Amino acid sequence: MNPRKLPRQTLSIGYFVLVAAILFTVQSFFVPKVTELSYSDFKKRLGEGRIHEVVISDSLIRGQLSPEKGAGVPFVTVRVSDDALVPDLEKNGVTFEGQYESPFLNAIVSWVLPALVFVGIWAFAMRRMGPGAGVMAFGKSRAKIYAEKETGVMFHDVAGQDEAKEELAEIISFLKEPERYRAIGGKLPKGVLLVGPPGTGKTLLAKAVAGEASVPFFSISGSEFVELFVGMGAARVRDMFAQAEAKAPCIVFIDELDALGKARGFGGMGGHDERENTLNQLLVEMDGFDSTKGVIIVAATNRPEVLDPALLRAGRFDRQVLVDRPDREGREAILRVHAKDVKLGPDVDLKVVAQRTPGFVGADLANLINEAALLATRKGRQQVTMVDIDEAVDRVVAGLQKKNRLINADERRIVAYHETGHALVAALTKGADKVHKISIIPRGVAALGYTQQLPTEDRYLMTRKELEAKIDVLFGGRAAEQVVFGEVSTGAHNDLQRATDIVRSMVLEYGMGETLGPMTYPRQRGPGFLGGGGPSWPEQREYSEATAQLLDQETRRITEDRMARVLALLTEHRAVLDRVAAILLEKEVIEAEQFEELVKADGTGRHVA
Ligand code: ADP
Ligand code: MG
Ligand code: ZN
């Protein structure tokens, strides 16, 4: 939640109170002190000859008391119906006059004038607070317009993220010259979804797209909608799109789309109607407008998995751009961007800093440079030295570890060997998919690293050999841990589950078991992935307990065979395993070509099992 946006309503109430207080004080300053007399008091003083002169109106008698010393004291009294008043005044020699009380003038003085003053001050306060504040602006979009100059962010401000930039380049060229695209008749995506962990520069990238294309940038955050009254969210979405269409070509940026676009129907209690209305309105608007007009919707989220599938459908956010954690080189580039305005000492090597900050995202690195500059200032230095940077790294690391966002050095080693294990087994097994990329940059919630394989062709049938190769690759991670550390971690959990799944399918569904022959054994599936949607039947087997035991034995036998082979393979190629893991630890990412070189350099070549 953005603390700067929340207290607007509170603020306007505060202004009310302040203005009222000021009016009250001002009034008591300017209106002279008048003694209020009761009518009987007035009559008594009249009798005593202490009244000097009076002005009589319909309802009031104003006048001055005869001065005892100096000027007379003004008084006022409420006039009551008294026939003896005039004779009494005459009797006591008081000068008196009547006054015609204009009800119109009276109203102006006592009511309209203060109201005008009030409204004047109010309007002034409103303008000071900016558009969209206060009661009167309810229902109007708070989407801010940053004119071209104001976003001021360009692509060179976003370091690294080259892949994301490449994907966004097309959109920039469209925003620059929508006519050209229109002439050819090409359809551009309406929505682009930036997906990546917090602090990786999604917001920055969206602004940079607007900056590069020099178009207006409308931005709104999904979490802002959550605090709205009924109907306001939908109204604001409508209003924002109306504004955007008027300013096309432009970018509409929806930050934290997940806050708004959570899958409908979850959350229970029906307490999220407003969010749902807003989401529906967003879908309606996205479907309704014509992308050739030049409005591009960019949204950002760090939790794409919770988004309502309707948002990801064709014609909506059908294009996704991954904004991932930076690798070592990316971090170095980001450090350079942020160190631009900081005086660095000659001993500072940003390459080394990048090496020491695995797992940091852009925001962490910006924070790091700032911390270091503050430390240097505190110590009265003229430049930031490596000592300051080291201390800043320690501080930021401590903070991130507390939030469970970093893994320690030992864990990184395990992850590096684990991923290398997968990759090496894939390279050394016939029928396995080619390794595309190995990485120990954490991705998503659970995965600490990943090995990407690309199938060489589309497959509809798989042979037994190929299935076994898949199992081997899955076992590769755990086997590498076993070979190198003599023990295994919990990191292999998902691999084992997937491997076991394949083995069971081989035995039960594909009739690939050796002892049971070519028969299938239908198996019970767990509840559907939609989460307990379907009814769960009681366990029903169409085969005997004895067969079940045989099936289990068969499954175990295949599993053990595969694991034994993988362990032997990695033990044999231990040298290259160590080398690749070491490079992975240093570089964090190894691409296909480099990996192949490394395996070849081993001298064993592509070993075929
Ligand atoms: P996100 O929207 O992904 O959470 P932001 O775009 O808000 O991240 O990034 C927060 C800050 O971190 C930025 O203002 C910028 O200072 C810094 N930052 C993040 N990524 C980068 C990057 N790739 N290059 C330069 N600075 C970055
Ligand atoms: Mg952001
Ligand atoms: Zn694994």
Short mmCIF file of N, CA and C in Angstrom, two decimals, residues 234-377:
data_model
loop_
_atom_site.label_atom_id
_atom_site.label_comp_id
_atom_site.label_asym_id
_atom_site.label_seq_id
_atom_site.Cartn_x
_atom_site.Cartn_y
_atom_site.Cartn_z
N ALA A 234 -15.30 0.42 -10.67
CA ALA A 234 -15.72 0.27 -12.06
C ALA A 234 -15.78 1.64 -12.74
N ALA A 235 -16.28 2.62 -12.00
CA ALA A 235 -16.38 3.97 -12.56
C ALA A 235 -15.01 4.51 -12.91
N ARG A 236 -14.06 4.22 -12.03
CA ARG A 236 -12.72 4.75 -12.29
C ARG A 236 -12.07 4.09 -13.48
N VAL A 237 -12.30 2.79 -13.62
CA VAL A 237 -11.74 2.11 -14.79
C VAL A 237 -12.32 2.72 -16.05
N ARG A 238 -13.64 2.93 -16.05
CA ARG A 238 -14.31 3.50 -17.21
C ARG A 238 -13.72 4.87 -17.53
N ASP A 239 -13.59 5.66 -16.47
CA ASP A 239 -13.11 7.02 -16.64
C ASP A 239 -11.68 7.05 -17.17
N MET A 240 -10.87 6.15 -16.63
CA MET A 240 -9.47 6.15 -17.05
C MET A 240 -9.35 5.79 -18.53
N PHE A 241 -10.14 4.82 -18.96
CA PHE A 241 -10.05 4.43 -20.36
C PHE A 241 -10.56 5.55 -21.27
N ALA A 242 -11.57 6.26 -20.80
CA ALA A 242 -12.07 7.38 -21.59
C ALA A 242 -10.96 8.42 -21.75
N GLN A 243 -10.31 8.73 -20.63
CA GLN A 243 -9.20 9.69 -20.68
C GLN A 243 -8.11 9.21 -21.62
N ALA A 244 -7.79 7.92 -21.50
CA ALA A 244 -6.69 7.37 -22.28
C ALA A 244 -7.00 7.42 -23.77
N GLU A 245 -8.24 7.08 -24.13
CA GLU A 245 -8.57 7.10 -25.55
C GLU A 245 -8.47 8.49 -26.13
N ALA A 246 -8.79 9.47 -25.29
CA ALA A 246 -8.68 10.85 -25.76
C ALA A 246 -7.23 11.25 -25.99
N LYS A 247 -6.31 10.61 -25.28
CA LYS A 247 -4.90 11.01 -25.38
C LYS A 247 -4.08 10.05 -26.23
N ALA A 248 -4.71 9.10 -26.88
CA ALA A 248 -3.96 8.10 -27.64
C ALA A 248 -3.10 8.78 -28.71
N PRO A 249 -1.95 8.22 -29.05
CA PRO A 249 -1.37 7.02 -28.45
C PRO A 249 -0.82 7.27 -27.04
N CYS A 250 -1.04 6.30 -26.18
CA CYS A 250 -0.56 6.44 -24.81
C CYS A 250 -0.48 5.05 -24.16
N ILE A 251 0.03 5.05 -22.95
CA ILE A 251 0.14 3.81 -22.20
C ILE A 251 -0.71 3.89 -20.95
N VAL A 252 -1.48 2.87 -20.72
CA VAL A 252 -2.19 2.74 -19.45
C VAL A 252 -1.46 1.67 -18.66
N PHE A 253 -0.95 2.04 -17.50
CA PHE A 253 -0.18 1.08 -16.71
C PHE A 253 -0.97 0.69 -15.47
N ILE A 254 -1.19 -0.60 -15.31
CA ILE A 254 -1.88 -1.10 -14.12
C ILE A 254 -0.86 -1.86 -13.29
N ASP A 255 -0.44 -1.25 -12.20
CA ASP A 255 0.53 -1.90 -11.32
C ASP A 255 -0.21 -2.86 -10.40
N GLU A 256 0.48 -3.87 -9.91
CA GLU A 256 -0.11 -4.84 -8.99
C GLU A 256 -1.44 -5.37 -9.50
N LEU A 257 -1.42 -5.85 -10.71
CA LEU A 257 -2.65 -6.36 -11.33
C LEU A 257 -3.27 -7.48 -10.49
N ASP A 258 -2.43 -8.22 -9.76
CA ASP A 258 -2.95 -9.35 -8.99
C ASP A 258 -3.93 -8.92 -7.91
N ALA A 259 -3.72 -7.71 -7.36
CA ALA A 259 -4.64 -7.24 -6.32
C ALA A 259 -6.05 -7.08 -6.87
N LEU A 260 -6.11 -6.77 -8.14
CA LEU A 260 -7.40 -6.53 -8.78
C LEU A 260 -7.88 -7.77 -9.50
N GLY A 261 -6.94 -8.48 -10.10
CA GLY A 261 -7.30 -9.55 -11.03
C GLY A 261 -7.20 -10.95 -10.47
N LYS A 262 -7.32 -11.08 -9.15
CA LYS A 262 -7.32 -12.42 -8.58
C LYS A 262 -8.47 -13.21 -9.17
N ALA A 263 -8.23 -14.50 -9.34
CA ALA A 263 -9.28 -15.33 -9.93
C ALA A 263 -10.59 -15.11 -9.20
N ARG A 264 -11.65 -14.94 -9.94
CA ARG A 264 -12.96 -14.70 -9.34
C ARG A 264 -13.45 -15.96 -8.66
N GLY A 265 -14.27 -15.77 -7.66
CA GLY A 265 -14.85 -16.94 -7.02
C GLY A 265 -14.02 -17.48 -5.88
N PHE A 266 -12.75 -17.01 -5.74
CA PHE A 266 -11.97 -17.42 -4.58
C PHE A 266 -12.13 -16.37 -3.49
N GLY A 267 -11.70 -16.72 -2.30
CA GLY A 267 -11.77 -15.73 -1.23
C GLY A 267 -13.03 -15.87 -0.40
N GLY A 268 -14.03 -16.53 -0.91
CA GLY A 268 -15.20 -16.87 -0.12
C GLY A 268 -15.97 -15.68 0.43
N MET A 269 -17.06 -15.93 1.11
CA MET A 269 -17.84 -14.93 1.82
C MET A 269 -18.42 -13.86 0.90
N GLY A 270 -18.13 -13.89 -0.34
CA GLY A 270 -18.67 -12.90 -1.27
C GLY A 270 -18.29 -11.48 -0.89
N GLY A 271 -17.19 -11.33 -0.14
CA GLY A 271 -16.80 -10.01 0.32
C GLY A 271 -16.00 -9.22 -0.70
N HIS A 272 -15.83 -9.77 -1.87
CA HIS A 272 -14.96 -9.08 -2.83
C HIS A 272 -15.72 -8.64 -4.06
N ASP A 273 -17.01 -8.36 -3.86
CA ASP A 273 -17.84 -7.97 -4.99
C ASP A 273 -17.28 -6.77 -5.72
N GLU A 274 -16.78 -5.82 -4.94
CA GLU A 274 -16.32 -4.59 -5.55
C GLU A 274 -15.14 -4.86 -6.47
N ARG A 275 -14.22 -5.71 -5.98
CA ARG A 275 -13.06 -6.06 -6.79
C ARG A 275 -13.52 -6.75 -8.08
N GLU A 276 -14.50 -7.62 -7.90
CA GLU A 276 -15.01 -8.34 -9.06
C GLU A 276 -15.64 -7.41 -10.06
N ASN A 277 -16.42 -6.46 -9.57
CA ASN A 277 -17.03 -5.48 -10.48
C ASN A 277 -15.97 -4.73 -11.25
N THR A 278 -14.93 -4.34 -10.50
CA THR A 278 -13.86 -3.58 -11.13
C THR A 278 -13.17 -4.42 -12.19
N LEU A 279 -12.89 -5.65 -11.82
CA LEU A 279 -12.23 -6.56 -12.76
C LEU A 279 -13.09 -6.75 -14.01
N ASN A 280 -14.38 -6.95 -13.79
CA ASN A 280 -15.27 -7.12 -14.94
C ASN A 280 -15.26 -5.90 -15.83
N GLN A 281 -15.27 -4.74 -15.19
CA GLN A 281 -15.25 -3.50 -15.98
C GLN A 281 -13.96 -3.42 -16.81
N LEU A 282 -12.86 -3.83 -16.19
CA LEU A 282 -11.58 -3.81 -16.90
C LEU A 282 -11.65 -4.72 -18.13
N LEU A 283 -12.23 -5.89 -17.95
CA LEU A 283 -12.34 -6.83 -19.07
C LEU A 283 -13.22 -6.24 -20.16
N VAL A 284 -14.32 -5.62 -19.73
CA VAL A 284 -15.23 -5.01 -20.71
C VAL A 284 -14.50 -3.93 -21.50
N GLU A 285 -13.74 -3.09 -20.78
CA GLU A 285 -13.03 -2.00 -21.46
C GLU A 285 -11.99 -2.55 -22.42
N MET A 286 -11.28 -3.59 -21.97
CA MET A 286 -10.23 -4.14 -22.83
C MET A 286 -10.82 -4.73 -24.10
N ASP A 287 -11.97 -5.38 -23.94
CA ASP A 287 -12.59 -5.97 -25.13
C ASP A 287 -13.17 -4.88 -26.02
N GLY A 288 -13.64 -3.81 -25.37
CA GLY A 288 -14.38 -2.79 -26.11
C GLY A 288 -13.53 -1.90 -26.98
N PHE A 289 -12.30 -1.62 -26.57
CA PHE A 289 -11.59 -0.63 -27.38
C PHE A 289 -10.74 -1.28 -28.44
N ASP A 290 -10.43 -0.44 -29.37
CA ASP A 290 -9.83 -0.89 -30.60
C ASP A 290 -8.34 -0.59 -30.51
N SER A 291 -7.51 -1.62 -30.58
CA SER A 291 -6.10 -1.39 -30.30
C SER A 291 -5.42 -0.56 -31.39
N THR A 292 -6.06 -0.43 -32.54
CA THR A 292 -5.41 0.37 -33.57
C THR A 292 -5.40 1.85 -33.18
N LYS A 293 -6.20 2.21 -32.18
CA LYS A 293 -6.22 3.61 -31.74
C LYS A 293 -4.93 4.00 -31.06
N GLY A 294 -4.22 3.00 -30.57
CA GLY A 294 -2.92 3.33 -29.99
C GLY A 294 -2.90 3.40 -28.48
N VAL A 295 -3.85 2.77 -27.82
CA VAL A 295 -3.76 2.66 -26.37
C VAL A 295 -3.22 1.27 -26.06
N ILE A 296 -2.09 1.24 -25.37
CA ILE A 296 -1.52 -0.05 -24.99
C ILE A 296 -1.61 -0.18 -23.48
N ILE A 297 -2.14 -1.28 -23.04
CA ILE A 297 -2.26 -1.49 -21.60
C ILE A 297 -1.10 -2.34 -21.13
N VAL A 298 -0.33 -1.81 -20.22
CA VAL A 298 0.77 -2.58 -19.65
C VAL A 298 0.41 -2.83 -18.19
N ALA A 299 0.53 -4.06 -17.77
CA ALA A 299 0.25 -4.37 -16.37
C ALA A 299 1.47 -5.08 -15.78
N ALA A 300 1.60 -5.03 -14.48
CA ALA A 300 2.71 -5.71 -13.83
C ALA A 300 2.19 -6.57 -12.69
N THR A 301 2.82 -7.71 -12.50
CA THR A 301 2.44 -8.57 -11.38
C THR A 301 3.62 -9.42 -10.97
N ASN A 302 3.70 -9.75 -9.70
CA ASN A 302 4.70 -10.73 -9.30
C ASN A 302 4.03 -12.06 -8.95
N ARG A 303 2.74 -12.14 -9.17
CA ARG A 303 2.05 -13.40 -8.89
C ARG A 303 1.12 -13.76 -10.04
N PRO A 304 1.70 -14.11 -11.17
CA PRO A 304 0.84 -14.40 -12.33
C PRO A 304 -0.05 -15.60 -12.09
N GLU A 305 0.35 -16.46 -11.14
CA GLU A 305 -0.41 -17.70 -10.96
C GLU A 305 -1.78 -17.46 -10.33
N VAL A 306 -1.98 -16.32 -9.66
CA VAL A 306 -3.28 -16.09 -9.04
C VAL A 306 -4.23 -15.32 -9.95
N LEU A 307 -3.73 -14.89 -11.10
CA LEU A 307 -4.58 -14.06 -11.96
C LEU A 307 -5.76 -14.84 -12.52
N ASP A 308 -6.84 -14.14 -12.68
CA ASP A 308 -8.01 -14.74 -13.30
C ASP A 308 -7.67 -15.12 -14.74
N PRO A 309 -7.93 -16.38 -15.10
CA PRO A 309 -7.56 -16.81 -16.46
C PRO A 309 -8.19 -15.94 -17.54
N ALA A 310 -9.32 -15.33 -17.22
CA ALA A 310 -9.98 -14.47 -18.22
C ALA A 310 -9.08 -13.32 -18.65
N LEU A 311 -8.20 -12.89 -17.74
CA LEU A 311 -7.30 -11.78 -18.08
C LEU A 311 -6.25 -12.17 -19.11
N LEU A 312 -5.94 -13.45 -19.14
CA LEU A 312 -4.83 -13.90 -19.98
C LEU A 312 -5.31 -14.39 -21.35
N ARG A 313 -6.60 -14.28 -21.56
CA ARG A 313 -7.16 -14.78 -22.80
C ARG A 313 -6.73 -13.91 -23.99
N ALA A 314 -6.86 -14.46 -25.20
CA ALA A 314 -6.47 -13.72 -26.41
C ALA A 314 -7.20 -12.39 -26.46
N GLY A 315 -6.50 -11.35 -26.85
CA GLY A 315 -7.11 -10.03 -26.94
C GLY A 315 -7.06 -9.27 -25.64
N ARG A 316 -6.55 -9.89 -24.61
CA ARG A 316 -6.36 -9.18 -23.34
C ARG A 316 -4.87 -9.18 -23.04
N PHE A 317 -4.48 -9.65 -21.88
CA PHE A 317 -3.03 -9.70 -21.62
C PHE A 317 -2.44 -10.97 -22.20
N ASP A 318 -2.50 -11.07 -23.52
CA ASP A 318 -2.06 -12.33 -24.11
C ASP A 318 -0.55 -12.33 -24.34
N ARG A 319 0.09 -11.21 -24.16
CA ARG A 319 1.54 -11.22 -24.30
C ARG A 319 2.18 -11.01 -22.93
N GLN A 320 3.05 -11.91 -22.57
CA GLN A 320 3.71 -11.80 -21.27
C GLN A 320 5.20 -11.60 -21.46
N VAL A 321 5.74 -10.70 -20.67
CA VAL A 321 7.17 -10.42 -20.73
C VAL A 321 7.77 -10.72 -19.37
N LEU A 322 8.76 -11.60 -19.36
CA LEU A 322 9.37 -11.98 -18.10
C LEU A 322 10.43 -10.94 -17.70
N VAL A 323 10.28 -10.40 -16.52
CA VAL A 323 11.27 -9.47 -15.99
C VAL A 323 11.93 -10.20 -14.82
N ASP A 324 13.02 -10.89 -15.14
CA ASP A 324 13.57 -11.83 -14.17
C ASP A 324 14.63 -11.18 -13.29
N ARG A 325 15.03 -11.91 -12.25
CA ARG A 325 16.16 -11.45 -11.44
C ARG A 325 17.39 -11.36 -12.32
N PRO A 326 18.21 -10.36 -12.09
CA PRO A 326 19.39 -10.20 -12.95
C PRO A 326 20.47 -11.22 -12.61
N ASP A 327 21.24 -11.63 -13.63
CA ASP A 327 22.41 -12.46 -13.38
C ASP A 327 23.59 -11.54 -13.05
N ARG A 328 24.78 -12.13 -12.95
CA ARG A 328 25.90 -11.33 -12.48
C ARG A 328 26.15 -10.10 -13.37
N GLU A 329 26.12 -10.34 -14.67
CA GLU A 329 26.36 -9.21 -15.58
C GLU A 329 25.27 -8.17 -15.49
N GLY A 330 24.05 -8.65 -15.37
CA GLY A 330 22.92 -7.73 -15.22
C GLY A 330 23.08 -6.88 -13.97
N ARG A 331 23.52 -7.52 -12.89
CA ARG A 331 23.69 -6.78 -11.63
C ARG A 331 24.77 -5.73 -11.76
N GLU A 332 25.83 -6.09 -12.48
CA GLU A 332 26.91 -5.13 -12.66
C GLU A 332 26.38 -3.90 -13.42
N ALA A 333 25.59 -4.16 -14.45
CA ALA A 333 25.04 -3.06 -15.24
C ALA A 333 24.13 -2.18 -14.39
N ILE A 334 23.31 -2.81 -13.54
CA ILE A 334 22.40 -2.04 -12.69
C ILE A 334 23.21 -1.20 -11.70
N LEU A 335 24.27 -1.81 -11.14
CA LEU A 335 25.11 -1.07 -10.20
C LEU A 335 25.70 0.16 -10.90
N ARG A 336 26.10 0.00 -12.15
CA ARG A 336 26.67 1.14 -12.88
C ARG A 336 25.66 2.27 -13.02
N VAL A 337 24.42 1.90 -13.34
CA VAL A 337 23.37 2.93 -13.49
C VAL A 337 23.22 3.71 -12.19
N HIS A 338 23.19 2.99 -11.07
CA HIS A 338 22.92 3.68 -9.82
C HIS A 338 24.15 4.35 -9.23
N ALA A 339 25.34 3.92 -9.66
CA ALA A 339 26.56 4.52 -9.13
C ALA A 339 26.96 5.75 -9.95
N LYS A 340 26.18 6.03 -10.99
CA LYS A 340 26.52 7.13 -11.89
C LYS A 340 26.71 8.44 -11.14
N ASP A 341 25.81 8.70 -10.19
CA ASP A 341 25.87 9.98 -9.51
C ASP A 341 26.56 9.89 -8.16
N VAL A 342 27.26 8.81 -7.93
CA VAL A 342 27.94 8.63 -6.65
C VAL A 342 29.45 8.61 -6.92
N LYS A 343 30.20 9.30 -6.05
CA LYS A 343 31.65 9.30 -6.24
C LYS A 343 32.24 8.01 -5.69
N LEU A 344 32.80 7.23 -6.58
CA LEU A 344 33.38 5.96 -6.16
C LEU A 344 34.90 6.09 -6.06
N GLY A 345 35.45 5.47 -5.03
CA GLY A 345 36.90 5.45 -4.89
C GLY A 345 37.53 4.54 -5.93
N PRO A 346 38.84 4.68 -6.13
CA PRO A 346 39.52 3.87 -7.15
C PRO A 346 39.54 2.39 -6.82
N ASP A 347 39.34 2.05 -5.55
CA ASP A 347 39.40 0.62 -5.19
C ASP A 347 38.08 -0.11 -5.41
N VAL A 348 37.04 0.63 -5.81
CA VAL A 348 35.74 -0.01 -5.96
C VAL A 348 35.63 -0.68 -7.32
N ASP A 349 35.40 -1.98 -7.31
CA ASP A 349 35.22 -2.71 -8.56
C ASP A 349 33.80 -3.27 -8.58
N LEU A 350 32.96 -2.68 -9.41
CA LEU A 350 31.55 -3.08 -9.41
C LEU A 350 31.36 -4.52 -9.87
N LYS A 351 32.30 -5.02 -10.63
CA LYS A 351 32.23 -6.41 -11.04
C LYS A 351 32.29 -7.32 -9.81
N VAL A 352 33.19 -6.98 -8.91
CA VAL A 352 33.32 -7.76 -7.68
C VAL A 352 32.06 -7.62 -6.83
N VAL A 353 31.52 -6.41 -6.80
CA VAL A 353 30.29 -6.20 -6.03
C VAL A 353 29.17 -7.07 -6.60
N ALA A 354 29.09 -7.12 -7.92
CA ALA A 354 28.05 -7.94 -8.56
C ALA A 354 28.23 -9.41 -8.19
N GLN A 355 29.49 -9.82 -8.10
CA GLN A 355 29.78 -11.20 -7.74
C GLN A 355 29.32 -11.52 -6.32
N ARG A 356 29.39 -10.51 -5.46
CA ARG A 356 29.05 -10.76 -4.06
C ARG A 356 27.57 -10.62 -3.77
N THR A 357 26.77 -10.32 -4.77
CA THR A 357 25.36 -10.04 -4.49
C THR A 357 24.41 -10.96 -5.26
N PRO A 358 24.65 -12.28 -5.21
CA PRO A 358 23.72 -13.16 -5.91
C PRO A 358 22.33 -13.07 -5.28
N GLY A 359 21.33 -13.08 -6.11
CA GLY A 359 19.96 -13.04 -5.60
C GLY A 359 19.40 -11.64 -5.44
N PHE A 360 20.27 -10.61 -5.56
CA PHE A 360 19.78 -9.24 -5.43
C PHE A 360 18.98 -8.86 -6.67
N VAL A 361 17.93 -8.10 -6.47
CA VAL A 361 17.20 -7.54 -7.61
C VAL A 361 17.58 -6.07 -7.74
N GLY A 362 17.11 -5.42 -8.78
CA GLY A 362 17.46 -4.03 -9.05
C GLY A 362 17.24 -3.13 -7.85
N ALA A 363 16.09 -3.29 -7.19
CA ALA A 363 15.78 -2.42 -6.07
C ALA A 363 16.80 -2.62 -4.93
N ASP A 364 17.23 -3.87 -4.72
CA ASP A 364 18.22 -4.15 -3.67
C ASP A 364 19.54 -3.47 -4.00
N LEU A 365 19.90 -3.50 -5.28
CA LEU A 365 21.19 -2.93 -5.69
C LEU A 365 21.17 -1.40 -5.57
N ALA A 366 20.02 -0.81 -5.94
CA ALA A 366 19.88 0.64 -5.77
C ALA A 366 20.03 0.99 -4.29
N ASN A 367 19.39 0.20 -3.47
CA ASN A 367 19.45 0.36 -2.02
C ASN A 367 20.89 0.23 -1.52
N LEU A 368 21.60 -0.75 -2.07
CA LEU A 368 22.97 -1.02 -1.67
C LEU A 368 23.87 0.20 -1.94
N ILE A 369 23.77 0.74 -3.13
CA ILE A 369 24.60 1.90 -3.48
C ILE A 369 24.28 3.07 -2.56
N ASN A 370 23.00 3.26 -2.29
CA ASN A 370 22.59 4.35 -1.43
C ASN A 370 23.13 4.18 -0.01
N GLU A 371 23.01 2.95 0.52
CA GLU A 371 23.55 2.65 1.85
C GLU A 371 25.04 2.97 1.91
N ALA A 372 25.76 2.53 0.88
CA ALA A 372 27.21 2.73 0.86
C ALA A 372 27.54 4.22 0.87
N ALA A 373 26.77 4.98 0.09
CA ALA A 373 27.03 6.42 0.04
C ALA A 373 26.75 7.06 1.40
N LEU A 374 25.69 6.59 2.07
CA LEU A 374 25.36 7.12 3.39
C LEU A 374 26.47 6.80 4.39
N LEU A 375 26.96 5.55 4.34
CA LEU A 375 28.01 5.12 5.26
C LEU A 375 29.26 5.98 5.05
N ALA A 376 29.61 6.20 3.78
CA ALA A 376 30.80 6.99 3.48
C ALA A 376 30.65 8.41 4.01
N THR A 377 29.46 8.96 3.86
CA THR A 377 29.22 10.31 4.34
C THR A 377 29.35 10.36 5.86
#
